[in-house]
Amino acid sequence: MLRSNSTVSLGSRTRQSQPRGSRLTPKKPIDRTLKKPSRRVWGTFLKTWWLSLIGWAFVWTPASALELRVAIREDVSELTVGSSTPARIRDSSGNILGNLSRMHAHLARSSGGSVALSQWQAGRLWIEPSDRGYVYIGDRWYRGKVLLVPRRYGMTAVNYVDIESYIYSVLGAEMSPDWPREALKAQAVAARSYVLYQRQRYGTDVYDVGDDTFWQVYRGMEEEAAATHAATHATRGQVLSHDGKVIEAVFHSSSGGHTEDAEAIWDEAKPYLRGVPDFDRQSPNYQWTETLSQWEVTQRLGGVGSVYDMKPERTTSNGRIVMMKVIGDGGTAVVDGDSIRSALGLRSALFTVTAYGGYFTISGRGFGHGVGMSQWGAKYLAEQGYDYRQILSHYYRDTYLAQIRVQ
């Protein structure tokens, strides 16, 4: 651990035998009923795979695309930083200001439009470990280096990291390293594609992506494992492409039996995000039930008085709630499915509601938004002997594998 006046300890790394992150499942009793897909469904899957077999191409990107800028902490007044090896301190012009000793904690502070670290202060500060060392940011170790940037409401710490090293960590945070290797490889390709899409669409002048569930869960080296390294190396530089562009390879934990067309959930059609049969019956959230009191529902929703009923206003073809009518003694309101799901703390918007005796019984299936690759479905397909190309071609239609090449 780092040495300082107050010891900074690294949290122990724990792992679960299921994916992690907001798309994923809290611990619940596991539904161990496993039904194989019907002969008709398997036949459809195999036929479709042969027709849409992923091909190969190249995607040309700027050289900087292979190094990501990941915001680790935003708008903080102070932050603990350090390095596993001696590290150089540079300003934004590249001038060397000094050196940090190895394995010592240092407190960086935002100071009136600049950043202060020990005796150094500048508009921006780089911390660059030597000899391929690691950098400590907040409470975790990260590969690469860190840039401390003053912002309007404090300081932002940005981890500059090679995309493959980034995938090491994301893969371990989003899917258990204990899962089949082909499922991990499918997740690695999806994650690599997703971050490049997000980088292009939402990146700022300071960072490309963040580290939370809006982007992808990235927790530095604590989520790495031998299996995440192996899956990353086996798919190095591979992304999914459609019409010559990297796709938005969204994924989720479990769809509840069938994934959704993108436009049914987000009102934006994407030809490669089409609803397909899922194979996620192993998921602990394939079916679930929540019971909430009338008081709880009223407190969480509000605006219509005491809530006494909820009725679907619009659903997808699979039954996922798109709009829900909330009825109370003070009026009614039509609320979108994502908002209902968030307010009530539900695992998905694929549910039905029964109101009786002052309680609401909510019966649902799946976990997450239901678009793109189902992680539990990918796991099952991998266990049945399908490789990552087949898994990807099932969940992302009319796509092909492309290899990143820098310009």
Tab-separated table of C-alpha atoms in Angstrom:
chain	number	residue	atom	x	y	z
A	1	MET	CA	0.000	0.000	0.000
A	2	LEU	CA	0.987	3.633	-0.203
A	3	ARG	CA	2.833	5.131	2.755
A	4	SER	CA	1.739	8.459	4.184
A	5	ASN	CA	0.969	10.102	7.487
A	6	SER	CA	-2.382	8.346	7.305
A	7	THR	CA	-2.167	4.908	5.752
A	8	VAL	CA	-4.064	4.414	2.519
A	9	SER	CA	-5.216	0.797	2.309
A	10	LEU	CA	-6.419	-0.892	-0.823
A	11	GLY	CA	-9.774	-2.641	-0.514
A	12	SER	CA	-9.778	-6.385	-0.929
A	13	ARG	CA	-10.971	-7.582	-4.292
A	14	THR	CA	-14.128	-9.658	-4.249
A	15	ARG	CA	-15.711	-11.467	-7.127
A	16	GLN	CA	-19.132	-12.869	-7.836
A	17	SER	CA	-20.149	-15.622	-10.200
A	18	GLN	CA	-22.263	-13.190	-12.235
A	19	PRO	CA	-21.758	-9.906	-14.092
A	20	ARG	CA	-21.434	-6.677	-12.142
A	21	GLY	CA	-22.391	-3.068	-12.695
A	22	SER	CA	-25.764	-1.324	-12.799
A	23	ARG	CA	-26.962	-3.490	-15.664
A	24	LEU	CA	-26.426	-6.448	-13.446
A	25	THR	CA	-27.994	-8.473	-10.751
A	26	PRO	CA	-28.078	-7.918	-6.991
A	27	LYS	CA	-27.774	-11.148	-5.053
A	28	LYS	CA	-31.080	-13.021	-5.175
A	29	PRO	CA	-32.029	-16.704	-4.946
A	30	ILE	CA	-30.989	-18.316	-8.207
A	31	ASP	CA	-33.643	-19.798	-10.473
A	32	ARG	CA	-31.992	-23.093	-11.294
A	33	THR	CA	-34.680	-24.236	-13.752
A	34	LEU	CA	-32.976	-24.585	-17.103
A	35	LYS	CA	-34.971	-25.233	-20.248
A	36	LYS	CA	-33.180	-25.717	-23.528
A	37	PRO	CA	-34.401	-23.593	-26.417
A	38	SER	CA	-36.855	-25.427	-28.623
A	39	ARG	CA	-35.676	-27.135	-31.810
A	40	ARG	CA	-37.474	-24.404	-33.793
A	41	VAL	CA	-35.684	-21.571	-31.958
A	42	TRP	CA	-32.290	-23.268	-32.239
A	43	GLY	CA	-32.907	-23.841	-35.930
A	44	THR	CA	-33.734	-20.169	-36.419
A	45	PHE	CA	-30.608	-19.182	-34.506
A	46	LEU	CA	-28.326	-21.425	-36.537
A	47	LYS	CA	-29.868	-20.460	-39.863
A	48	THR	CA	-29.608	-16.767	-39.058
A	49	TRP	CA	-26.008	-17.159	-37.939
A	50	TRP	CA	-24.961	-18.726	-41.214
A	51	LEU	CA	-26.706	-15.951	-43.132
A	52	SER	CA	-25.215	-13.146	-41.043
A	53	LEU	CA	-21.814	-14.627	-40.249
A	54	ILE	CA	-19.514	-11.868	-39.088
A	55	GLY	CA	-16.969	-10.906	-41.704
A	56	TRP	CA	-13.695	-9.054	-41.408
A	57	ALA	CA	-12.694	-5.527	-42.339
A	58	PHE	CA	-10.610	-2.650	-41.043
A	59	VAL	CA	-11.782	0.432	-39.186
A	60	TRP	CA	-9.387	3.352	-39.546
A	61	THR	CA	-9.201	5.611	-36.518
A	62	PRO	CA	-6.968	8.460	-35.342
A	63	ALA	CA	-3.875	7.271	-33.495
A	64	SER	CA	-5.148	8.842	-30.275
A	65	ALA	CA	-8.132	6.457	-30.350
A	66	LEU	CA	-5.918	3.730	-28.907
A	67	GLU	CA	-5.323	5.809	-25.776
A	68	LEU	CA	-8.446	6.662	-23.802
A	69	ARG	CA	-8.961	9.588	-21.467
A	70	VAL	CA	-11.141	8.296	-18.628
A	71	ALA	CA	-12.523	10.688	-16.000
A	72	ILE	CA	-12.026	8.989	-12.633
A	73	ARG	CA	-13.032	11.796	-10.273
A	74	GLU	CA	-14.825	14.989	-11.306
A	75	ASP	CA	-15.171	18.353	-9.567
A	76	VAL	CA	-13.450	17.391	-6.317
A	77	SER	CA	-11.622	19.860	-4.086
A	78	GLU	CA	-8.862	17.393	-3.152
A	79	LEU	CA	-7.706	13.924	-4.083
A	80	THR	CA	-5.105	11.381	-2.985
A	81	VAL	CA	-2.633	10.392	-5.714
A	82	GLY	CA	0.555	8.375	-5.901
A	83	SER	CA	2.665	6.034	-7.994
A	84	SER	CA	4.033	2.500	-7.671
A	85	THR	CA	7.361	3.681	-9.138
A	86	PRO	CA	9.156	7.067	-9.098
A	87	ALA	CA	7.000	9.421	-11.167
A	88	ARG	CA	7.653	12.648	-13.057
A	89	ILE	CA	5.503	15.706	-12.434
A	90	ARG	CA	4.969	17.830	-15.549
A	91	ASP	CA	2.981	20.933	-16.334
A	92	SER	CA	0.718	21.340	-19.375
A	93	SER	CA	3.694	22.555	-21.459
A	94	GLY	CA	5.639	19.381	-20.747
A	95	ASN	CA	8.108	20.985	-18.354
A	96	ILE	CA	9.359	18.652	-15.620
A	97	LEU	CA	8.557	20.230	-12.256
A	98	GLY	CA	9.850	17.468	-10.036
A	99	ASN	CA	9.497	13.829	-9.050
A	100	LEU	CA	7.246	11.837	-6.748
A	101	SER	CA	8.802	9.071	-4.688
A	102	ARG	CA	7.313	5.622	-5.067
A	103	MET	CA	4.530	4.281	-2.843
A	104	HIS	CA	3.835	7.523	-1.002
A	105	ALA	CA	0.418	9.174	-0.844
A	106	HIS	CA	0.184	12.820	-1.857
A	107	LEU	CA	-2.783	15.153	-1.600
A	108	ALA	CA	-3.644	17.148	-4.720
A	109	ARG	CA	-5.853	20.216	-4.279
A	110	SER	CA	-7.819	22.489	-6.537
A	111	SER	CA	-6.530	25.994	-5.980
A	112	GLY	CA	-8.078	28.985	-7.751
A	113	GLY	CA	-7.945	27.795	-11.362
A	114	SER	CA	-4.841	25.665	-10.855
A	115	VAL	CA	-3.790	22.402	-9.219
A	116	ALA	CA	-1.438	22.152	-6.231
A	117	LEU	CA	0.486	18.985	-5.389
A	118	SER	CA	3.069	19.118	-2.597
A	119	GLN	CA	5.353	22.051	-3.493
A	120	TRP	CA	4.221	22.198	-7.130
A	121	GLN	CA	1.392	24.214	-8.606
A	122	ALA	CA	0.332	24.697	-12.228
A	123	GLY	CA	-2.669	25.118	-14.497
A	124	ARG	CA	-2.574	21.354	-15.104
A	125	LEU	CA	-0.376	18.638	-13.631
A	126	TRP	CA	0.687	15.310	-15.122
A	127	ILE	CA	1.765	12.357	-12.963
A	128	GLU	CA	3.751	9.928	-15.114
A	129	PRO	CA	5.035	6.717	-13.450
A	130	SER	CA	8.383	5.431	-14.681
A	131	ASP	CA	9.197	1.870	-15.754
A	132	ARG	CA	5.571	1.030	-16.599
A	133	GLY	CA	4.475	1.700	-13.053
A	134	TYR	CA	0.931	2.297	-11.902
A	135	VAL	CA	-0.790	5.422	-10.706
A	136	TYR	CA	-2.980	5.706	-7.615
A	137	ILE	CA	-6.117	7.850	-7.956
A	138	GLY	CA	-8.477	8.323	-5.021
A	139	ASP	CA	-8.607	4.777	-3.677
A	140	ARG	CA	-7.506	2.514	-6.550
A	141	TRP	CA	-4.548	1.620	-8.744
A	142	TYR	CA	-4.720	2.310	-12.480
A	143	ARG	CA	-2.495	1.621	-15.458
A	144	GLY	CA	-1.197	4.530	-17.514
A	145	LYS	CA	-0.845	8.068	-16.186
A	146	VAL	CA	-3.065	10.786	-14.739
A	147	LEU	CA	-3.767	14.402	-15.631
A	148	LEU	CA	-5.153	16.714	-12.935
A	149	VAL	CA	-7.286	19.455	-14.477
A	150	PRO	CA	-8.911	22.416	-12.688
A	151	ARG	CA	-12.568	22.909	-13.543
A	152	ARG	CA	-15.222	25.389	-12.580
A	153	TYR	CA	-16.369	23.401	-9.542
A	154	GLY	CA	-13.108	21.760	-8.520
A	155	MET	CA	-10.584	19.367	-10.005
A	156	THR	CA	-10.971	16.438	-12.383
A	157	ALA	CA	-8.572	13.477	-12.499
A	158	VAL	CA	-8.260	11.900	-15.953
A	159	ASN	CA	-6.605	8.501	-16.444
A	160	TYR	CA	-4.800	8.225	-19.791
A	161	VAL	CA	-4.777	4.496	-20.509
A	162	ASP	CA	-4.274	2.208	-23.503
A	163	ILE	CA	-7.623	0.864	-24.710
A	164	GLU	CA	-6.594	-2.770	-24.226
A	165	SER	CA	-5.581	-2.108	-20.613
A	166	TYR	CA	-8.919	-0.361	-20.165
A	167	ILE	CA	-10.713	-3.489	-21.441
A	168	TYR	CA	-8.832	-5.641	-18.873
A	169	SER	CA	-10.681	-3.777	-16.151
A	170	VAL	CA	-14.069	-3.202	-17.794
A	171	LEU	CA	-14.343	-6.879	-18.656
A	172	GLY	CA	-13.817	-7.877	-15.015
A	173	ALA	CA	-16.306	-5.268	-13.795
A	174	GLU	CA	-19.034	-6.162	-16.284
A	175	MET	CA	-18.748	-9.975	-16.425
A	176	SER	CA	-17.391	-12.540	-13.992
A	177	PRO	CA	-13.924	-13.837	-14.995
A	178	ASP	CA	-15.199	-17.299	-14.031
A	179	TRP	CA	-17.582	-17.349	-16.980
A	180	PRO	CA	-16.770	-19.220	-20.244
A	181	ARG	CA	-13.953	-17.737	-22.281
A	182	GLU	CA	-16.086	-17.284	-25.413
A	183	ALA	CA	-18.601	-15.214	-23.437
A	184	LEU	CA	-15.747	-13.095	-22.077
A	185	LYS	CA	-14.393	-12.609	-25.597
A	186	ALA	CA	-17.834	-11.510	-26.824
A	187	GLN	CA	-18.023	-9.049	-23.932
A	188	ALA	CA	-14.526	-7.739	-24.705
A	189	VAL	CA	-15.458	-6.969	-28.328
A	190	ALA	CA	-18.743	-5.363	-27.261
A	191	ALA	CA	-17.026	-3.255	-24.596
A	192	ARG	CA	-14.276	-2.116	-26.971
A	193	SER	CA	-16.866	-1.159	-29.583
A	194	TYR	CA	-19.074	0.596	-27.055
A	195	VAL	CA	-16.317	2.765	-25.595
A	196	LEU	CA	-15.159	3.941	-29.030
A	197	TYR	CA	-18.742	4.785	-29.970
A	198	GLN	CA	-19.240	6.670	-26.685
A	199	ARG	CA	-15.934	8.452	-27.098
A	200	GLN	CA	-16.945	9.807	-30.469
A	201	ARG	CA	-20.483	10.752	-29.468
A	202	TYR	CA	-20.097	12.092	-25.928
A	203	GLY	CA	-16.408	12.878	-25.366
A	204	THR	CA	-15.436	16.344	-24.101
A	205	ASP	CA	-12.335	18.487	-24.433
A	206	VAL	CA	-11.079	17.072	-21.117
A	207	TYR	CA	-12.023	13.393	-21.254
A	208	ASP	CA	-13.389	10.771	-23.646
A	209	VAL	CA	-15.523	8.743	-21.247
A	210	GLY	CA	-16.311	8.405	-17.568
A	211	ASP	CA	-15.991	5.344	-15.347
A	212	ASP	CA	-19.547	4.750	-14.144
A	213	THR	CA	-22.510	2.803	-15.485
A	214	PHE	CA	-23.565	5.484	-17.982
A	215	TRP	CA	-20.344	4.689	-19.842
A	216	GLN	CA	-19.029	1.319	-18.670
A	217	VAL	CA	-17.873	0.284	-15.226
A	218	TYR	CA	-14.113	0.879	-14.990
A	219	ARG	CA	-12.398	0.354	-11.635
A	220	GLY	CA	-8.764	0.097	-12.561
A	221	MET	CA	-6.576	-2.866	-11.756
A	222	GLU	CA	-8.731	-4.295	-8.965
A	223	GLU	CA	-11.119	-5.794	-11.549
A	224	GLU	CA	-8.425	-7.436	-13.651
A	225	ALA	CA	-7.869	-11.192	-13.710
A	226	ALA	CA	-5.951	-13.698	-15.795
A	227	ALA	CA	-9.174	-14.526	-17.669
A	228	THR	CA	-9.877	-10.871	-18.545
A	229	HIS	CA	-6.330	-10.504	-19.852
A	230	ALA	CA	-6.666	-13.649	-21.962
A	231	ALA	CA	-10.022	-12.626	-23.481
A	232	THR	CA	-8.700	-9.140	-24.220
A	233	HIS	CA	-5.560	-10.450	-25.887
A	234	ALA	CA	-7.540	-12.985	-27.928
A	235	THR	CA	-9.685	-10.185	-29.399
A	236	ARG	CA	-7.081	-7.429	-29.445
A	237	GLY	CA	-8.207	-4.465	-31.541
A	238	GLN	CA	-11.439	-6.133	-32.639
A	239	VAL	CA	-14.653	-4.102	-32.804
A	240	LEU	CA	-18.084	-4.579	-34.327
A	241	SER	CA	-18.884	-2.517	-37.381
A	242	HIS	CA	-21.958	-1.731	-39.464
A	243	ASP	CA	-21.833	0.265	-42.675
A	244	GLY	CA	-18.161	1.008	-42.072
A	245	LYS	CA	-18.653	2.472	-38.585
A	246	VAL	CA	-18.136	1.146	-35.068
A	247	ILE	CA	-21.521	0.296	-33.576
A	248	GLU	CA	-23.131	1.259	-30.302
A	249	ALA	CA	-22.737	-2.221	-28.841
A	250	VAL	CA	-25.037	-1.857	-25.849
A	251	PHE	CA	-25.494	-4.829	-23.555
A	252	HIS	CA	-27.427	-5.796	-20.451
A	253	SER	CA	-27.597	-8.581	-17.904
A	254	SER	CA	-30.733	-10.492	-18.874
A	255	SER	CA	-33.631	-9.737	-21.218
A	256	GLY	CA	-36.225	-12.068	-19.760
A	257	GLY	CA	-36.530	-14.230	-22.862
A	258	HIS	CA	-36.320	-11.846	-25.820
A	259	THR	CA	-34.269	-8.719	-26.503
A	260	GLU	CA	-35.808	-5.503	-27.853
A	261	ASP	CA	-35.558	-3.376	-30.987
A	262	ALA	CA	-33.640	-0.214	-30.082
A	263	GLU	CA	-36.400	2.143	-31.234
A	264	ALA	CA	-38.944	0.428	-28.993
A	265	ILE	CA	-36.933	1.557	-25.968
A	266	TRP	CA	-35.079	4.707	-27.023
A	267	ASP	CA	-36.983	5.998	-30.078
A	268	GLU	CA	-33.834	5.693	-32.189
A	269	ALA	CA	-33.752	2.885	-34.726
A	270	LYS	CA	-30.472	1.089	-35.295
A	271	PRO	CA	-30.422	-1.689	-37.903
A	272	TYR	CA	-28.062	-3.844	-35.852
A	273	LEU	CA	-30.018	-3.594	-32.580
A	274	ARG	CA	-32.988	-5.828	-33.335
A	275	GLY	CA	-34.958	-7.962	-30.930
A	276	VAL	CA	-33.913	-11.635	-30.957
A	277	PRO	CA	-34.701	-14.725	-28.864
A	278	ASP	CA	-32.590	-14.800	-25.721
A	279	PHE	CA	-31.204	-17.815	-23.843
A	280	ASP	CA	-31.072	-16.357	-20.348
A	281	ARG	CA	-33.139	-18.759	-18.248
A	282	GLN	CA	-30.072	-19.367	-16.048
A	283	SER	CA	-30.209	-15.762	-14.893
A	284	PRO	CA	-31.222	-15.268	-11.254
A	285	ASN	CA	-33.411	-12.474	-12.596
A	286	TYR	CA	-35.133	-14.363	-15.389
A	287	GLN	CA	-38.260	-14.024	-13.241
A	288	TRP	CA	-38.672	-11.863	-10.167
A	289	THR	CA	-41.355	-10.381	-7.910
A	290	GLU	CA	-41.411	-7.231	-5.800
A	291	THR	CA	-44.122	-6.213	-3.332
A	292	LEU	CA	-44.478	-2.526	-2.446
A	293	SER	CA	-47.022	-0.886	-0.176
A	294	GLN	CA	-49.329	1.838	-1.447
A	295	TRP	CA	-47.461	4.283	0.801
A	296	GLU	CA	-44.074	3.295	-0.704
A	297	VAL	CA	-45.322	3.691	-4.277
A	298	THR	CA	-46.929	7.035	-3.465
A	299	GLN	CA	-43.732	8.339	-1.853
A	300	ARG	CA	-41.539	7.208	-4.754
A	301	LEU	CA	-43.772	8.463	-7.558
A	302	GLY	CA	-45.659	11.462	-6.155
A	303	GLY	CA	-47.628	14.106	-8.019
A	304	VAL	CA	-50.978	12.310	-8.203
A	305	GLY	CA	-51.883	11.981	-4.541
A	306	SER	CA	-52.201	8.526	-3.043
A	307	VAL	CA	-51.516	6.013	-5.846
A	308	TYR	CA	-54.081	3.221	-6.103
A	309	ASP	CA	-53.451	1.792	-9.559
A	310	MET	CA	-50.917	1.577	-12.387
A	311	LYS	CA	-51.858	0.547	-15.925
A	312	PRO	CA	-49.694	0.081	-19.028
A	313	GLU	CA	-50.281	2.878	-21.523
A	314	ARG	CA	-47.877	1.531	-24.143
A	315	THR	CA	-45.669	-1.559	-24.228
A	316	THR	CA	-43.231	-3.179	-26.635
A	317	SER	CA	-44.249	-6.305	-28.506
A	318	ASN	CA	-42.562	-8.293	-25.740
A	319	GLY	CA	-44.509	-6.546	-22.989
A	320	ARG	CA	-41.842	-4.133	-21.748
A	321	ILE	CA	-43.359	-0.938	-20.338
A	322	VAL	CA	-42.797	2.088	-22.565
A	323	MET	CA	-45.394	4.354	-20.902
A	324	MET	CA	-47.353	3.687	-17.704
A	325	LYS	CA	-50.470	5.465	-16.435
A	326	VAL	CA	-50.210	6.146	-12.716
A	327	ILE	CA	-53.589	6.722	-11.096
A	328	GLY	CA	-54.043	8.427	-7.741
A	329	ASP	CA	-56.749	10.159	-5.734
A	330	GLY	CA	-55.250	13.491	-6.795
A	331	GLY	CA	-55.100	12.819	-10.543
A	332	THR	CA	-53.284	10.732	-13.133
A	333	ALA	CA	-49.928	10.933	-14.852
A	334	VAL	CA	-48.340	9.076	-17.766
A	335	VAL	CA	-44.743	8.147	-16.937
A	336	ASP	CA	-42.126	6.514	-19.168
A	337	GLY	CA	-40.952	3.010	-18.379
A	338	ASP	CA	-37.377	3.951	-17.476
A	339	SER	CA	-38.609	6.503	-14.941
A	340	ILE	CA	-41.016	4.010	-13.364
A	341	ARG	CA	-38.273	1.414	-13.194
A	342	SER	CA	-35.838	3.845	-11.571
A	343	ALA	CA	-38.343	5.317	-9.105
A	344	LEU	CA	-39.567	1.930	-7.895
A	345	GLY	CA	-36.110	0.302	-7.927
A	346	LEU	CA	-37.129	-2.439	-10.357
A	347	ARG	CA	-34.737	-4.665	-12.236
A	348	SER	CA	-36.309	-4.043	-15.631
A	349	ALA	CA	-39.322	-2.432	-17.295
A	350	LEU	CA	-40.643	-5.848	-18.321
A	351	PHE	CA	-43.297	-6.301	-15.629
A	352	THR	CA	-46.976	-6.451	-14.751
A	353	VAL	CA	-48.690	-4.872	-11.731
A	354	THR	CA	-51.445	-6.203	-9.491
A	355	ALA	CA	-52.963	-3.868	-6.889
A	356	TYR	CA	-54.766	-5.434	-3.914
A	357	GLY	CA	-55.355	-4.560	-0.284
A	358	GLY	CA	-53.063	-1.557	-0.122
A	359	TYR	CA	-50.139	-3.345	-1.820
A	360	PHE	CA	-48.728	-3.589	-5.327
A	361	THR	CA	-47.317	-6.921	-6.491
A	362	ILE	CA	-44.929	-6.372	-9.390
A	363	SER	CA	-43.959	-9.474	-11.381
A	364	GLY	CA	-41.172	-9.053	-13.887
A	365	ARG	CA	-38.471	-10.665	-15.975
A	366	GLY	CA	-34.894	-9.781	-16.790
A	367	PHE	CA	-32.451	-7.156	-15.608
A	368	GLY	CA	-31.534	-4.069	-17.630
A	369	HIS	CA	-32.865	-2.283	-20.689
A	370	GLY	CA	-33.104	-5.422	-22.832
A	371	VAL	CA	-31.331	-4.048	-25.935
A	372	GLY	CA	-28.259	-5.624	-27.547
A	373	MET	CA	-26.309	-8.497	-26.030
A	374	SER	CA	-27.700	-10.350	-23.051
A	375	GLN	CA	-24.798	-11.366	-20.832
A	376	TRP	CA	-26.593	-14.366	-19.358
A	377	GLY	CA	-27.622	-15.380	-22.862
A	378	ALA	CA	-24.002	-15.094	-24.012
A	379	LYS	CA	-22.926	-17.262	-21.098
A	380	TYR	CA	-25.409	-19.995	-21.978
A	381	LEU	CA	-24.520	-19.981	-25.668
A	382	ALA	CA	-20.822	-20.231	-24.793
A	383	GLU	CA	-21.579	-23.196	-22.545
A	384	GLN	CA	-23.322	-24.878	-25.490
A	385	GLY	CA	-20.143	-24.576	-27.594
A	386	TYR	CA	-20.812	-21.436	-29.640
A	387	ASP	CA	-17.844	-19.117	-30.128
A	388	TYR	CA	-17.759	-15.387	-29.590
A	389	ARG	CA	-18.313	-14.598	-33.289
A	390	GLN	CA	-21.543	-16.590	-33.288
A	391	ILE	CA	-22.682	-15.007	-30.041
A	392	LEU	CA	-22.028	-11.499	-31.366
A	393	SER	CA	-23.720	-12.188	-34.687
A	394	HIS	CA	-26.838	-13.353	-32.849
A	395	TYR	CA	-27.223	-10.259	-30.686
A	396	TYR	CA	-25.876	-7.632	-33.132
A	397	ARG	CA	-27.453	-8.211	-36.539
A	398	ASP	CA	-25.796	-7.478	-39.881
A	399	THR	CA	-22.486	-6.535	-38.274
A	400	TYR	CA	-18.962	-7.679	-39.001
A	401	LEU	CA	-15.763	-7.885	-37.009
A	402	ALA	CA	-13.329	-5.128	-37.847
A	403	GLN	CA	-9.744	-4.622	-36.786
A	404	ILE	CA	-8.730	-1.179	-35.548
A	405	ARG	CA	-5.969	0.391	-37.631
A	406	VAL	CA	-4.516	3.785	-36.777
A	407	GLN	CA	-4.069	6.494	-39.404
